[in-house]
Amino acid sequence: MPSWHPRWCRVPVFLILWCLCSCLPSLQASLFGKRELPKLSSDELSVLVSGVPDPVDKLDPANPASHLSKILIPRAPDTENITLVRNYIVSTLKKLNWEIEEDEFTDDTPVGRKKFTNIIATKDPSASRRLLLAAHYDSKFFPNYPENQFVGATDSAAPCAMMLDIAETLDPLLNDRQKRLEKGLLEDDDEDIADMTLQLLFFDGEEAFHEWTDTDSIYGARHLAHKWANTYQSSLNKRRLLSSQETEISSIEHLILLDLLGAQNPLIRSYYPDTAWMFDALVDTEKRLGESGAFEHGKEKSMAAGNWRSWFVSRDKHRSGFGYIGDDHVPFLKKGVSVLHIIAEPFPRVWHTLRDDASALDLPTMRRWSLLLRVFLSEYLHLKPEVLGKREELQETEEQILPDSNSHTRYKKNGSEL
């Protein structure tokens, strides 16, 4: 795999800083800089590692009911197949009662005018701030057989399946945090994060139709970044008072973009100084999980405690800000959004070939990614994973008032008299 390709943009540090500083001040930059995330206990980590849903069930391409199997088909923009995939993603998230917006638009491409649809799923639309987790769900367009059977397993079916797994895993924890907020039970250190929600963003049209250029690539991201930068928020739907100049894009605290993941032994680098602390937090999460033995899966012993190797390139060995890889985050970066780009570099050897199919994926690797993201996002959002493990116990001990038609006697849930 060559080290240089169209998506690599080697930009001088001063130019990147000038670009960022010239953007209007963003809410995420004003509220949070580097900060320490509350670390989950070993018991809480165990809940996320062994809890329901099992990431293997959701990410196994050999399981026809898995999220990955539903996505792992040719799905170029404006085709029947991408509609099938979009409907599956939307229906999965609607079952969790997330608010869904299908952002439809048309644009000119080198092969004619095409329709695109971004999928935006928001856990709590009333929250004033958002942490975005994103990936593209389209596969690259090829005009002729057999290349038009390209399924883009690492690019980016696996990341999309991981996002659905994350949504299902964290949904009850987000519900619990919302209940604690409504009852005034949040701890003092939760106040900063109480008005932030998780938003999932599935971009359409990331791939170029011919060659990667500024106009033939990231169609969905370019459209949505422009739209959100020119859409002002309604203070009636927000819990906090907003300035009249606050746009949808200014409510993004960070954008975490996943791409080219799922193959064995990826190398992940830190590209931006303002999210270096998030990169370091991921490294710390990986270390704690790896040392606990959480990465070991089945007969796979290379990830066992004492054997596993880090996927993250030390920031001492990689100059952050030297350049970036062109991807869906760039239009948001140019508008001042803080970005953590999680992408394998060098790219998988199968990149943009028919070999980027199920055989390119490694199930223990995908499971490890899911566990890393479960823990990192839980700590970022101040979630309480013990809710997953103790839900039945809490339900058993919770008192429920049952009206009796013949008396005023009150009963506990288990039926004993109060």
PDB file of N, CA, C and O in Angstrom, residues 133-161:
ATOM      1  N   LEU A 133     -20.681  10.684  16.891  1.00  0.00           N
ATOM      2  CA  LEU A 133     -19.951   9.499  16.460  1.00  0.00           C
ATOM      3  C   LEU A 133     -20.397   9.215  15.037  1.00  0.00           C
ATOM      4  O   LEU A 133     -21.604   9.066  14.785  1.00  0.00           O
ATOM      5  N   ALA A 134     -19.453   9.145  14.099  1.00  0.00           N
ATOM      6  CA  ALA A 134     -19.833   9.140  12.688  1.00  0.00           C
ATOM      7  C   ALA A 134     -19.025   8.136  11.874  1.00  0.00           C
ATOM      8  O   ALA A 134     -17.915   7.743  12.235  1.00  0.00           O
ATOM      9  N   ALA A 135     -19.619   7.736  10.753  1.00  0.00           N
ATOM     10  CA  ALA A 135     -18.966   6.923   9.728  1.00  0.00           C
ATOM     11  C   ALA A 135     -19.781   7.087   8.449  1.00  0.00           C
ATOM     12  O   ALA A 135     -20.934   7.533   8.493  1.00  0.00           O
ATOM     13  N   HIS A 136     -19.216   6.719   7.309  1.00  0.00           N
ATOM     14  CA  HIS A 136     -20.014   6.740   6.080  1.00  0.00           C
ATOM     15  C   HIS A 136     -20.584   5.353   5.833  1.00  0.00           C
ATOM     16  O   HIS A 136     -19.957   4.338   6.150  1.00  0.00           O
ATOM     17  N   TYR A 137     -21.796   5.313   5.276  1.00  0.00           N
ATOM     18  CA  TYR A 137     -22.445   4.024   5.062  1.00  0.00           C
ATOM     19  C   TYR A 137     -22.558   3.640   3.586  1.00  0.00           C
ATOM     20  O   TYR A 137     -23.033   2.554   3.263  1.00  0.00           O
ATOM     21  N   ASP A 138     -22.101   4.495   2.700  1.00  0.00           N
ATOM     22  CA  ASP A 138     -22.090   4.144   1.285  1.00  0.00           C
ATOM     23  C   ASP A 138     -20.833   3.335   0.962  1.00  0.00           C
ATOM     24  O   ASP A 138     -19.838   3.379   1.688  1.00  0.00           O
ATOM     25  N   SER A 139     -20.892   2.582  -0.134  1.00  0.00           N
ATOM     26  CA  SER A 139     -19.704   1.916  -0.655  1.00  0.00           C
ATOM     27  C   SER A 139     -19.328   2.565  -1.979  1.00  0.00           C
ATOM     28  O   SER A 139     -20.145   3.233  -2.619  1.00  0.00           O
ATOM     29  N   LYS A 140     -18.098   2.367  -2.385  1.00  0.00           N
ATOM     30  CA  LYS A 140     -17.599   3.045  -3.577  1.00  0.00           C
ATOM     31  C   LYS A 140     -18.317   2.567  -4.834  1.00  0.00           C
ATOM     32  O   LYS A 140     -18.559   1.376  -5.017  1.00  0.00           O
ATOM     33  N   PHE A 141     -18.642   3.516  -5.691  1.00  0.00           N
ATOM     34  CA  PHE A 141     -19.289   3.230  -6.977  1.00  0.00           C
ATOM     35  C   PHE A 141     -18.271   2.701  -7.982  1.00  0.00           C
ATOM     36  O   PHE A 141     -17.199   3.281  -8.180  1.00  0.00           O
ATOM     37  N   PHE A 142     -18.593   1.571  -8.595  1.00  0.00           N
ATOM     38  CA  PHE A 142     -17.854   1.050  -9.748  1.00  0.00           C
ATOM     39  C   PHE A 142     -18.867   0.771 -10.851  1.00  0.00           C
ATOM     40  O   PHE A 142     -19.913   0.163 -10.596  1.00  0.00           O
ATOM     41  N   PRO A 143     -18.591   1.168 -12.099  1.00  0.00           N
ATOM     42  CA  PRO A 143     -19.614   1.061 -13.149  1.00  0.00           C
ATOM     43  C   PRO A 143     -19.797  -0.338 -13.709  1.00  0.00           C
ATOM     44  O   PRO A 143     -20.869  -0.648 -14.243  1.00  0.00           O
ATOM     45  N   ASN A 144     -18.774  -1.197 -13.609  1.00  0.00           N
ATOM     46  CA  ASN A 144     -18.826  -2.466 -14.329  1.00  0.00           C
ATOM     47  C   ASN A 144     -18.653  -3.665 -13.391  1.00  0.00           C
ATOM     48  O   ASN A 144     -18.066  -3.566 -12.317  1.00  0.00           O
ATOM     49  N   TYR A 145     -19.159  -4.797 -13.868  1.00  0.00           N
ATOM     50  CA  TYR A 145     -18.978  -6.068 -13.161  1.00  0.00           C
ATOM     51  C   TYR A 145     -17.558  -6.585 -13.447  1.00  0.00           C
ATOM     52  O   TYR A 145     -17.054  -6.414 -14.553  1.00  0.00           O
ATOM     53  N   PRO A 146     -16.861  -7.205 -12.480  1.00  0.00           N
ATOM     54  CA  PRO A 146     -17.330  -7.571 -11.130  1.00  0.00           C
ATOM     55  C   PRO A 146     -17.056  -6.506 -10.079  1.00  0.00           C
ATOM     56  O   PRO A 146     -17.447  -6.657  -8.930  1.00  0.00           O
ATOM     57  N   GLU A 147     -16.344  -5.402 -10.462  1.00  0.00           N
ATOM     58  CA  GLU A 147     -15.974  -4.398  -9.464  1.00  0.00           C
ATOM     59  C   GLU A 147     -17.193  -3.797  -8.772  1.00  0.00           C
ATOM     60  O   GLU A 147     -17.115  -3.360  -7.609  1.00  0.00           O
ATOM     61  N   ASN A 148     -18.356  -3.793  -9.471  1.00  0.00           N
ATOM     62  CA  ASN A 148     -19.541  -3.194  -8.863  1.00  0.00           C
ATOM     63  C   ASN A 148     -20.144  -4.049  -7.744  1.00  0.00           C
ATOM     64  O   ASN A 148     -21.149  -3.671  -7.141  1.00  0.00           O
ATOM     65  N   GLN A 149     -19.484  -5.178  -7.450  1.00  0.00           N
ATOM     66  CA  GLN A 149     -19.891  -5.993  -6.311  1.00  0.00           C
ATOM     67  C   GLN A 149     -19.084  -5.647  -5.054  1.00  0.00           C
ATOM     68  O   GLN A 149     -19.163  -6.351  -4.041  1.00  0.00           O
ATOM     69  N   PHE A 150     -18.335  -4.573  -5.109  1.00  0.00           N
ATOM     70  CA  PHE A 150     -17.538  -4.109  -3.969  1.00  0.00           C
ATOM     71  C   PHE A 150     -18.436  -3.831  -2.765  1.00  0.00           C
ATOM     72  O   PHE A 150     -19.438  -3.117  -2.881  1.00  0.00           O
ATOM     73  N   VAL A 151     -18.089  -4.405  -1.593  1.00  0.00           N
ATOM     74  CA  VAL A 151     -18.935  -4.252  -0.404  1.00  0.00           C
ATOM     75  C   VAL A 151     -18.302  -3.393   0.688  1.00  0.00           C
ATOM     76  O   VAL A 151     -18.975  -3.063   1.665  1.00  0.00           O
ATOM     77  N   GLY A 152     -17.026  -3.035   0.548  1.00  0.00           N
ATOM     78  CA  GLY A 152     -16.418  -2.123   1.528  1.00  0.00           C
ATOM     79  C   GLY A 152     -16.567  -2.589   2.960  1.00  0.00           C
ATOM     80  O   GLY A 152     -17.159  -1.892   3.785  1.00  0.00           O
ATOM     81  N   ALA A 153     -16.017  -3.754   3.284  1.00  0.00           N
ATOM     82  CA  ALA A 153     -16.168  -4.295   4.641  1.00  0.00           C
ATOM     83  C   ALA A 153     -15.518  -3.396   5.679  1.00  0.00           C
ATOM     84  O   ALA A 153     -16.140  -3.030   6.685  1.00  0.00           O
ATOM     85  N   THR A 154     -14.271  -3.001   5.435  1.00  0.00           N
ATOM     86  CA  THR A 154     -13.607  -2.064   6.346  1.00  0.00           C
ATOM     87  C   THR A 154     -13.984  -0.628   6.013  1.00  0.00           C
ATOM     88  O   THR A 154     -13.821   0.260   6.846  1.00  0.00           O
ATOM     89  N   ASP A 155     -14.563  -0.427   4.831  1.00  0.00           N
ATOM     90  CA  ASP A 155     -14.734   0.915   4.264  1.00  0.00           C
ATOM     91  C   ASP A 155     -16.189   1.158   3.823  1.00  0.00           C
ATOM     92  O   ASP A 155     -16.434   1.305   2.625  1.00  0.00           O
ATOM     93  N   SER A 156     -17.182   1.310   4.711  1.00  0.00           N
ATOM     94  CA  SER A 156     -17.059   1.384   6.142  1.00  0.00           C
ATOM     95  C   SER A 156     -18.206   0.604   6.794  1.00  0.00           C
ATOM     96  O   SER A 156     -18.846   1.075   7.709  1.00  0.00           O
ATOM     97  N   ALA A 157     -18.444  -0.628   6.289  1.00  0.00           N
ATOM     98  CA  ALA A 157     -19.523  -1.435   6.842  1.00  0.00           C
ATOM     99  C   ALA A 157     -19.265  -1.778   8.306  1.00  0.00           C
ATOM    100  O   ALA A 157     -20.172  -1.676   9.149  1.00  0.00           O
ATOM    101  N   ALA A 158     -18.047  -2.197   8.621  1.00  0.00           N
ATOM    102  CA  ALA A 158     -17.743  -2.581   9.998  1.00  0.00           C
ATOM    103  C   ALA A 158     -17.903  -1.413  10.969  1.00  0.00           C
ATOM    104  O   ALA A 158     -18.520  -1.570  12.034  1.00  0.00           O
ATOM    105  N   PRO A 159     -17.365  -0.215  10.683  1.00  0.00           N
ATOM    106  CA  PRO A 159     -17.612   0.911  11.584  1.00  0.00           C
ATOM    107  C   PRO A 159     -19.093   1.215  11.796  1.00  0.00           C
ATOM    108  O   PRO A 159     -19.509   1.540  12.913  1.00  0.00           O
ATOM    109  N   CYS A 160     -19.915   1.101  10.749  1.00  0.00           N
ATOM    110  CA  CYS A 160     -21.352   1.354  10.898  1.00  0.00           C
ATOM    111  C   CYS A 160     -21.985   0.319  11.823  1.00  0.00           C
ATOM    112  O   CYS A 160     -22.826   0.653  12.675  1.00  0.00           O
ATOM    113  N   ALA A 161     -21.598  -0.951  11.667  1.00  0.00           N
ATOM    114  CA  ALA A 161     -22.129  -1.994  12.546  1.00  0.00           C
ATOM    115  C   ALA A 161     -21.693  -1.753  13.992  1.00  0.00           C
ATOM    116  O   ALA A 161     -22.471  -1.968  14.925  1.00  0.00           O
TER     117      ALA A 161
END
